[in-house]
């Protein structure tokens, strides 16, 4: 057996690691400020009255980006150990050895590879650092290859200066506005002031409102600062459970602003340093919610641009955030109804989908949400107050899908009975199904199928004879009583009249219901029935007329054609021919009588 040793091409390894570890090259700004912050934390632990500060400067003419701090600095041995050794972390070493646990919690660095990100944006990186107790600063220089140089530095005060000679592709960082937004994105909560250029005021806020027990106004102000628009509503959150911990804010933005913010967006920080935009922590149904949180227990991937989502801490936080979103929405519904209705108005389908998916939320808001109807927006509880109660106290919610409007006949019948008709989409149809399943004696019907429930059958034998005479003409006719009285006849599919068939098709779900509705008019003429309105004077004359008279049959067939045309049915060639013949017969009768 023979053995060998791996040969490492350091010339390319450092840049390979740097360029493939980080998806966003601007993360180098985060790493530099984080290192500066950790250095300041270490000095605070040793020197309580120390006033930390981080300065970021650009020198456009020389294409230089400079990050400077007044933290502990590094001695020569530290430079060799931590800058020139991939995976070695001074912060990690101090974190596990320091007796000051408050300081340890403030430290951010973990893996000892963040400094590699500087070689993504820089052709050359120089570190000039002076450690407390050292007489001379150390200057470390590297171009991201296997070699680096060490020499005496020029820094006169304790701390570190990192100078990056930028790659041409990242000259945009020499633009102050770009650099400013990058610093705010990554380091807004760093506890120490970060100064840009000659600004006398720090550009980072250093604290979020949750760090300072802020007011609702302060939460609203910060969400506007972070996302660029005033939110419709905010919810401060503070979760501290086993395996799940975070603090921050949830927000619902105006729908116009939401177009610029991805659904379920969470800006996630860890120990005050921005990590990533996470789209998975919030529940799937919360597409209208966004937020900003600091989550100290989540386990980071090596690049610290994301989390290990298969770990218990991640799953536990996801469940806790689902509870927080649910509580947020329920609080709005119960305590801020005007705001909640504004949210519903802008996110109607999203809110109703959330209720369909989450039973606790559904129970809290089912009677608060409004639906469009032919009398305007209405809640389901108000709707049920307006409709007639049938036998055994049963009530039916009538609706039409938005792309299948009711016919003139249907509108006339429900209007005469004072029954509103809901205009719903497919998500709202699912909501209705869940609503009716949770309430005894309440059902829901598409208007095309459910209109039969608003008709009353006549039992008098004279009307049975009328039905029999019509049957001899090859038509299936029912004598029914319904309003308005001026509506003489109504055409329906036979299965529309047979309620049990309608209910059976409805229980199969939206897909089969759409097929059912869309098939109207695509069947043979004997699939339709004619409902004659016994309250109409013309129909009463038919009842008392002579079926043997050819005029009687002509009028019945004309009513059949009128009912088909008024129902909005899409006529097949067979139906079209039947309607045309009935109309021609009526015209011939009129001319003959003339």
XYZ file of C-alpha atoms in Angstrom:
594
model
C 0.000 0.000 0.000
C 1.281 3.462 -0.839
C 0.252 6.796 0.657
C 0.361 10.344 -0.593
C -0.284 13.899 0.433
C -2.866 16.256 -1.032
C -1.324 18.961 -3.114
C -3.116 22.265 -2.610
C -3.024 25.015 -5.209
C -3.225 27.947 -2.789
C -2.931 30.342 -5.714
C -6.482 29.527 -6.707
C -7.948 28.037 -3.525
C -8.460 31.322 -1.679
C -10.264 33.004 -4.553
C -12.215 29.805 -5.294
C -13.446 29.735 -1.698
C -14.210 33.436 -1.663
C -16.058 33.564 -4.964
C -18.151 30.420 -4.375
C -18.897 30.863 -0.701
C -20.764 34.140 -1.016
C -23.702 34.724 -3.352
C -23.646 38.506 -2.831
C -20.172 40.080 -3.092
C -21.342 43.057 -1.028
C -21.340 40.716 1.966
C -17.681 41.744 2.285
C -18.929 45.017 3.797
C -20.798 43.008 6.425
C -17.745 40.914 7.247
C -15.474 43.931 7.611
C -17.884 45.803 9.868
C -18.562 42.657 11.857
C -14.862 42.109 12.447
C -14.555 45.735 13.528
C -17.521 45.319 15.871
C -16.103 42.181 17.464
C -12.794 43.950 17.977
C -14.627 46.767 19.780
C -16.518 44.239 21.934
C -13.254 42.641 23.007
C -11.849 46.032 23.981
C -14.993 46.960 25.937
C -14.577 43.773 27.958
C -11.140 45.020 28.984
C -11.818 48.755 29.203
C -15.312 49.768 30.320
C -14.980 53.500 29.551
C -13.823 52.899 26.008
C -15.895 54.669 23.286
C -15.989 52.433 20.213
C -16.366 53.752 16.672
C -16.183 52.317 13.142
C -15.304 54.503 10.152
C -15.864 53.628 6.501
C -14.170 55.765 3.860
C -13.644 55.717 0.120
C -10.852 57.177 -1.971
C -12.346 57.167 -5.489
C -9.217 58.296 -7.303
C -7.229 55.384 -5.931
C -10.189 52.922 -6.055
C -9.858 52.219 -2.330
C -12.427 51.151 0.250
C -11.278 51.577 3.852
C -12.838 50.238 7.078
C -11.289 51.396 10.333
C -12.038 50.642 13.997
C -10.577 51.477 17.395
C -10.993 48.006 18.832
C -8.301 45.779 20.346
C -6.179 45.473 17.215
C -3.869 42.486 16.615
C -0.297 41.698 17.500
C 1.995 40.080 14.946
C 1.265 36.542 16.166
C -2.475 37.213 15.982
C -2.157 38.421 12.404
C -0.366 35.237 11.370
C -2.746 33.023 13.332
C -6.045 34.549 12.222
C -5.535 36.394 8.935
C -3.213 33.889 7.338
C -4.999 30.720 8.519
C -8.264 29.809 6.808
C -10.832 28.684 9.392
C -9.135 30.246 12.425
C -11.372 32.704 14.260
C -10.135 35.078 16.907
C -13.725 35.874 17.841
C -14.594 32.218 18.310
C -11.528 31.734 20.470
C -12.396 34.730 22.659
C -16.071 33.785 22.816
C -15.290 30.445 24.434
C -12.545 31.729 26.716
C -13.875 35.062 28.002
C -15.360 35.204 31.454
C -17.553 38.152 30.467
C -20.667 36.421 29.126
C -22.324 39.708 28.136
C -19.368 40.487 25.917
C -19.355 36.923 24.595
C -22.992 37.258 23.513
C -22.185 40.435 21.584
C -19.508 38.700 19.506
C -20.679 37.766 16.018
C -17.889 35.966 14.139
C -17.786 32.166 14.147
C -16.044 30.421 11.301
C -12.854 32.334 10.562
C -13.550 32.513 6.839
C -15.502 35.788 6.540
C -12.372 37.748 5.735
C -12.118 35.730 2.507
C -15.022 37.774 1.150
C -12.702 40.756 0.801
C -10.923 38.906 -2.021
C -14.168 38.770 -3.990
C -14.261 42.554 -4.316
C -10.574 43.388 -3.957
C -7.420 42.923 -6.029
C -5.343 43.524 -2.932
C -6.145 43.737 0.775
C -3.984 45.516 3.339
C -4.437 45.323 7.119
C -2.666 47.842 9.329
C -3.233 46.977 12.995
C -1.890 47.976 16.401
C -2.679 45.903 19.471
C -2.913 47.278 22.984
C 0.457 46.754 24.648
C 2.338 46.556 21.340
C 4.931 49.141 20.473
C 4.652 48.844 16.707
C 1.775 48.257 14.328
C 1.836 45.370 11.846
C 1.070 45.687 8.131
C -0.282 42.551 6.417
C -0.775 42.545 2.640
C -2.226 39.888 0.305
C -3.536 39.607 -3.237
C -5.530 36.479 -2.472
C -2.715 34.103 -3.402
C -0.667 31.672 -1.351
C 1.744 34.430 -0.403
C 1.339 37.384 1.903
C 3.745 39.961 3.268
C 4.308 41.246 6.792
C 6.057 44.504 7.588
C 5.938 47.363 10.014
C 2.731 49.354 9.842
C 2.021 53.062 10.155
C -0.989 53.037 12.489
C -0.380 55.110 15.644
C -3.505 54.311 17.705
C -4.920 51.024 18.911
C -7.230 49.408 16.377
C -7.264 48.140 12.805
C -7.449 49.675 9.341
C -8.434 47.442 6.403
C -7.809 48.877 2.948
C -9.191 47.154 -0.164
C -8.035 47.999 -3.666
C -11.269 47.262 -5.488
C -11.724 45.059 -8.520
C -13.168 47.056 -11.459
C -16.422 45.079 -11.225
C -17.050 46.577 -7.770
C -16.254 50.209 -8.405
C -19.949 50.831 -7.617
C -18.914 50.662 -3.951
C -17.073 53.922 -4.540
C -20.495 55.524 -4.949
C -21.417 56.872 -1.531
C -25.149 56.216 -1.864
C -24.520 52.578 -2.833
C -22.111 52.135 0.034
C -24.518 53.811 2.445
C -27.432 51.521 1.525
C -25.160 48.475 1.772
C -24.009 49.432 5.265
C -27.583 50.108 6.406
C -28.735 46.803 4.991
C -26.135 44.740 6.794
C -25.116 46.738 9.858
C -28.041 48.902 10.892
C -28.183 47.260 14.337
C -24.474 47.094 15.085
C -24.311 48.551 18.605
C -21.435 50.891 17.797
C -21.631 53.975 15.605
C -20.631 53.488 11.989
C -19.551 56.709 10.278
C -19.376 57.119 6.528
C -16.784 59.534 5.188
C -16.796 62.866 6.995
C -20.323 62.499 8.399
C -20.464 63.588 12.021
C -23.516 61.415 12.648
C -23.494 57.614 12.413
C -25.461 56.152 9.517
C -26.622 53.091 11.420
C -29.459 53.256 13.923
C -27.643 50.901 16.314
C -30.943 49.753 17.798
C -34.253 48.533 16.500
C -37.409 49.523 18.403
C -37.482 46.040 20.015
C -34.077 46.708 21.568
C -35.460 49.808 23.300
C -39.041 48.796 24.133
C -40.198 51.210 21.435
C -43.679 52.614 20.843
C -45.952 51.571 17.987
C -44.977 54.764 16.172
C -41.298 53.792 16.436
C -42.045 50.359 14.999
C -43.948 51.926 12.111
C -41.096 54.361 11.526
C -38.511 51.592 11.416
C -40.528 49.424 9.024
C -40.847 52.468 6.743
C -37.088 53.020 7.052
C -36.378 49.392 6.165
C -38.970 48.702 3.462
C -39.628 52.173 2.070
C -43.380 52.501 2.797
C -45.647 53.119 5.769
C -47.158 49.754 6.823
C -50.878 49.140 7.190
C -50.226 47.399 10.509
C -47.308 46.249 12.657
C -46.935 43.637 15.385
C -43.932 43.634 17.735
C -42.856 40.059 18.525
C -40.704 38.611 21.267
C -40.447 34.828 21.167
C -38.474 32.986 23.802
C -39.217 29.273 23.846
C -37.248 26.069 23.904
C -35.308 25.985 20.609
C -37.084 29.109 19.353
C -36.048 32.661 20.085
C -36.381 35.921 18.206
C -37.344 39.550 18.603
C -38.485 41.997 15.969
C -41.599 43.078 14.121
C -44.152 41.670 11.704
C -45.771 44.041 9.225
C -48.442 44.163 6.572
C -47.480 46.581 3.840
C -49.846 48.346 1.397
C -50.470 46.195 -1.646
C -48.755 48.809 -3.824
C -45.576 48.471 -1.748
C -45.935 44.697 -1.590
C -45.221 44.541 -5.319
C -41.618 45.446 -4.435
C -41.387 43.069 -1.470
C -41.383 39.345 -2.016
C -44.184 37.380 -0.280
C -43.307 36.220 3.268
C -40.093 38.234 3.246
C -38.235 38.295 6.550
C -35.050 40.301 6.978
C -33.218 38.071 9.448
C -30.440 39.319 11.713
C -28.330 37.389 14.147
C -26.755 39.221 17.046
C -27.569 42.475 15.262
C -25.832 41.591 11.985
C -27.966 41.044 8.884
C -27.789 37.469 7.629
C -30.284 37.029 4.816
C -33.750 37.534 3.411
C -35.665 34.404 4.386
C -38.851 33.381 2.528
C -39.520 30.128 4.402
C -39.783 31.012 8.092
C -43.248 32.542 7.818
C -46.136 30.113 7.142
C -46.952 29.340 3.516
C -50.334 31.038 3.716
C -48.969 34.326 5.121
C -48.181 35.766 1.690
C -49.183 39.288 2.775
C -46.926 39.447 5.853
C -43.282 40.532 6.024
C -40.975 41.428 8.875
C -37.603 42.006 10.507
C -36.297 39.703 13.227
C -33.128 38.914 15.142
C -32.872 35.156 15.689
C -29.855 34.269 17.846
C -30.433 30.487 18.019
C -30.581 29.697 14.315
C -27.582 27.777 13.041
C -25.821 29.520 10.172
C -24.295 27.985 7.081
C -20.591 28.694 6.640
C -21.108 31.799 4.504
C -23.605 33.139 7.063
C -25.959 34.024 4.219
C -28.574 31.535 5.349
C -29.575 28.978 7.932
C -29.537 25.210 8.277
C -33.237 24.682 7.690
C -33.233 21.015 8.702
C -32.231 21.801 12.284
C -34.699 21.723 15.223
C -34.142 25.420 15.981
C -35.287 26.427 12.510
C -38.391 24.231 12.599
C -39.276 25.408 16.117
C -38.968 29.070 15.132
C -41.092 28.486 12.049
C -43.885 27.061 14.218
C -43.586 29.913 16.724
C -43.769 32.500 13.947
C -46.917 30.846 12.561
C -48.516 31.372 15.980
C -47.291 34.973 16.005
C -48.781 35.713 12.567
C -52.065 34.128 13.581
C -52.183 36.194 16.789
C -51.333 39.327 14.789
C -54.273 38.850 12.431
C -56.701 37.877 15.170
C -55.716 40.938 17.210
C -56.356 43.174 14.218
C -59.723 41.547 13.563
C -60.873 41.865 17.160
C -59.287 45.117 18.319
C -58.631 47.136 15.167
C -61.509 46.201 12.845
C -61.072 49.260 10.641
C -57.426 48.391 10.005
C -58.298 44.747 9.508
C -60.936 45.601 6.913
C -58.385 47.756 5.115
C -56.011 44.787 5.065
C -58.792 42.540 3.781
C -59.668 45.051 1.087
C -56.102 45.036 -0.209
C -55.382 41.329 0.321
C -58.808 39.763 -0.047
C -57.775 36.443 -1.604
C -54.654 36.130 0.548
C -56.576 36.634 3.809
C -59.275 34.163 2.802
C -56.710 31.615 1.658
C -55.009 32.013 5.049
C -58.327 31.339 6.772
C -58.956 28.263 4.623
C -55.525 26.892 5.522
C -55.566 27.763 9.223
C -58.618 26.732 11.246
C -57.819 28.882 14.284
C -57.582 31.988 12.159
C -60.714 30.934 10.270
C -62.726 30.618 13.494
C -61.692 34.124 14.543
C -62.492 35.936 11.290
C -65.118 33.863 9.445
C -67.941 36.306 10.258
C -65.804 39.420 9.841
C -64.729 38.998 6.222
C -66.855 40.513 3.491
C -67.856 39.132 0.113
C -68.931 41.029 -2.954
C -72.616 40.612 -3.766
C -75.267 42.177 -5.940
C -76.167 44.439 -2.989
C -72.555 45.389 -2.213
C -70.013 43.984 0.267
C -71.603 41.801 2.950
C -70.443 39.449 5.706
C -71.745 35.899 5.740
C -73.508 36.422 9.072
C -75.380 39.428 7.653
C -76.118 37.462 4.502
C -77.743 34.639 6.476
C -79.995 37.159 8.220
C -81.445 38.217 4.857
C -82.304 34.882 3.252
C -85.477 32.793 3.749
C -85.355 29.870 6.181
C -86.528 26.554 4.766
C -87.852 23.506 6.565
C -85.886 22.383 9.634
C -84.314 25.824 9.832
C -82.011 25.296 6.835
C -80.588 28.223 4.899
C -78.658 28.352 1.643
C -75.947 30.769 0.558
C -76.296 31.445 -3.161
C -73.270 32.432 -5.199
C -71.904 32.724 -8.699
C -68.293 32.464 -9.763
C -66.962 35.791 -10.987
C -66.515 34.567 -14.530
C -70.005 32.992 -14.659
C -72.501 35.830 -14.040
C -76.175 34.984 -13.350
C -78.733 35.166 -16.109
C -81.470 37.797 -16.236
C -84.017 35.184 -15.129
C -81.934 34.161 -12.134
C -81.375 37.772 -11.113
C -85.109 38.436 -11.320
C -86.015 35.464 -9.107
C -83.481 36.075 -6.354
C -84.186 39.813 -6.490
C -87.909 39.226 -6.002
C -87.207 37.052 -2.958
C -84.732 39.580 -1.558
C -81.943 37.015 -1.683
C -78.458 38.454 -2.277
C -76.101 36.564 -4.552
C -72.406 36.419 -3.710
C -69.845 36.928 -6.457
C -66.854 34.765 -5.527
C -63.571 33.434 -6.884
C -62.314 29.882 -6.455
C -60.546 30.664 -3.155
C -63.745 32.197 -1.768
C -65.654 29.147 -2.927
C -63.359 27.016 -0.736
C -63.986 29.453 2.112
C -67.760 28.992 1.705
C -67.343 25.228 1.799
C -65.414 25.445 5.076
C -67.891 27.963 6.508
C -70.923 25.806 5.777
C -69.221 22.665 7.070
C -68.728 24.407 10.419
C -72.337 25.661 10.741
C -75.387 23.476 11.242
C -78.193 23.989 8.785
C -76.207 26.192 6.389
C -75.388 25.046 2.868
C -74.124 26.797 -0.238
C -75.216 26.469 -3.827
C -74.135 27.921 -7.146
C -77.065 29.951 -8.379
C -77.359 27.933 -11.582
C -78.002 24.790 -9.552
C -79.640 26.223 -6.453
C -82.333 28.404 -8.021
C -84.796 25.500 -7.684
C -84.795 26.058 -3.929
C -86.533 29.402 -4.461
C -89.375 27.828 -6.466
C -92.456 26.244 -4.876
C -94.159 23.314 -6.585
C -97.920 23.515 -7.227
C -99.873 20.479 -6.004
C -103.324 21.268 -7.460
C -104.468 18.614 -9.946
C -105.208 21.257 -12.614
C -101.476 22.056 -12.774
C -100.641 18.337 -13.025
C -102.879 18.172 -16.087
C -101.039 21.114 -17.607
C -97.726 19.301 -17.075
C -99.148 16.168 -18.731
C -100.412 18.094 -21.758
C -96.959 19.659 -22.205
C -95.374 16.217 -21.958
C -97.449 15.161 -24.987
C -95.647 17.919 -26.897
C -92.294 16.326 -25.974
C -91.412 18.838 -23.232
C -90.787 18.213 -19.573
C -92.654 20.945 -17.706
C -93.106 21.740 -14.019
C -95.762 24.074 -12.648
C -94.025 26.221 -10.051
C -94.857 29.289 -7.987
C -92.187 32.014 -7.904
C -91.611 35.737 -7.960
C -91.623 38.007 -9.880
C -95.043 37.268 -11.322
C -94.189 38.925 -14.647
C -91.589 36.201 -15.286
C -93.756 33.647 -17.087
C -91.289 30.790 -17.554
C -87.857 29.626 -16.546
C -85.618 27.087 -18.299
C -83.428 24.873 -16.122
C -81.474 21.715 -16.559
C -83.305 18.746 -15.167
C -80.397 18.089 -12.788
C -80.716 21.670 -11.519
C -84.211 20.861 -10.420
C -83.191 17.590 -8.787
C -81.450 19.009 -5.743
C -79.778 15.821 -4.582
C -77.876 15.591 -7.859
C -76.743 19.195 -7.502
C -75.466 18.634 -3.966
C -73.637 15.492 -5.042
C -71.848 17.338 -7.852
C -71.032 20.225 -5.506
C -69.336 17.964 -2.960
C -66.855 16.857 -5.605
C -65.146 20.252 -5.459
C -64.567 23.310 -7.604
C -63.264 21.486 -10.656
C -66.327 19.306 -11.129
C -68.560 22.268 -10.313
C -66.983 24.327 -13.067
C -67.428 21.446 -15.513
C -71.020 21.145 -14.373
C -71.800 24.828 -14.882
C -69.931 25.118 -18.162
C -71.739 22.100 -19.602
C -75.073 23.963 -19.466
C -76.302 24.414 -23.023
C -74.074 21.687 -24.402
C -76.620 18.897 -23.912
C -79.633 17.830 -25.934
C -82.878 19.767 -25.543
C -84.468 17.025 -23.455
C -81.859 17.734 -20.732
C -83.750 20.948 -19.975
C -87.055 21.461 -18.225
C -89.500 24.333 -18.444
C -90.771 25.830 -15.187
C -94.058 27.678 -15.725
C -94.856 30.382 -13.183
C -98.346 29.701 -11.822
C -98.585 33.291 -10.534
C -98.329 34.692 -14.072
C -101.650 35.554 -15.803
C -100.530 34.115 -19.143
C -99.680 30.770 -17.537
C -103.040 30.752 -15.785
C -104.705 31.200 -19.186
C -102.717 28.230 -20.495
C -103.975 26.158 -17.579
C -107.547 27.019 -18.475
C -107.025 26.778 -22.234
C -107.634 23.930 -24.689
C -104.516 21.810 -25.354
C -106.149 20.508 -28.520
C -106.033 24.009 -29.980
C -102.955 24.452 -32.161
C -102.561 27.989 -30.782
C -102.153 26.525 -27.288
C -99.215 24.374 -28.411
C -97.696 27.309 -30.286
C -97.735 29.490 -27.166
C -96.169 26.730 -25.045
C -93.351 26.236 -27.555
C -92.829 30.016 -27.749
C -92.547 30.146 -23.964
C -89.985 27.367 -24.197
C -87.889 29.377 -26.651
C -88.286 32.567 -24.613
C -87.158 30.785 -21.451
C -84.104 29.318 -23.164
C -83.038 32.654 -24.612
C -83.568 34.477 -21.312
C -81.659 31.884 -19.290
C -78.343 32.680 -20.934
C -77.919 29.101 -22.069
C -75.386 28.584 -24.832
C -77.596 27.063 -27.497
C -76.531 23.942 -29.327
C -77.551 23.692 -32.990
C -80.499 21.517 -31.953
C -81.685 24.012 -29.339
C -81.145 26.905 -31.706
C -83.310 25.297 -34.346
C -86.049 24.544 -31.772
C -86.062 28.149 -30.542
C -86.161 29.502 -34.091
C -89.082 27.248 -35.004
C -91.019 28.291 -31.894
C -90.536 31.977 -32.651
C -91.575 31.517 -36.282
C -94.695 29.655 -35.201
C -95.612 32.498 -32.864
C -95.196 35.041 -35.672
C -97.353 32.951 -38.006
C -100.015 32.731 -35.304
C -99.970 36.493 -34.842
C -100.348 37.081 -38.569
C -103.167 34.554 -38.814
C -105.028 36.190 -35.953
C -104.519 39.569 -37.580
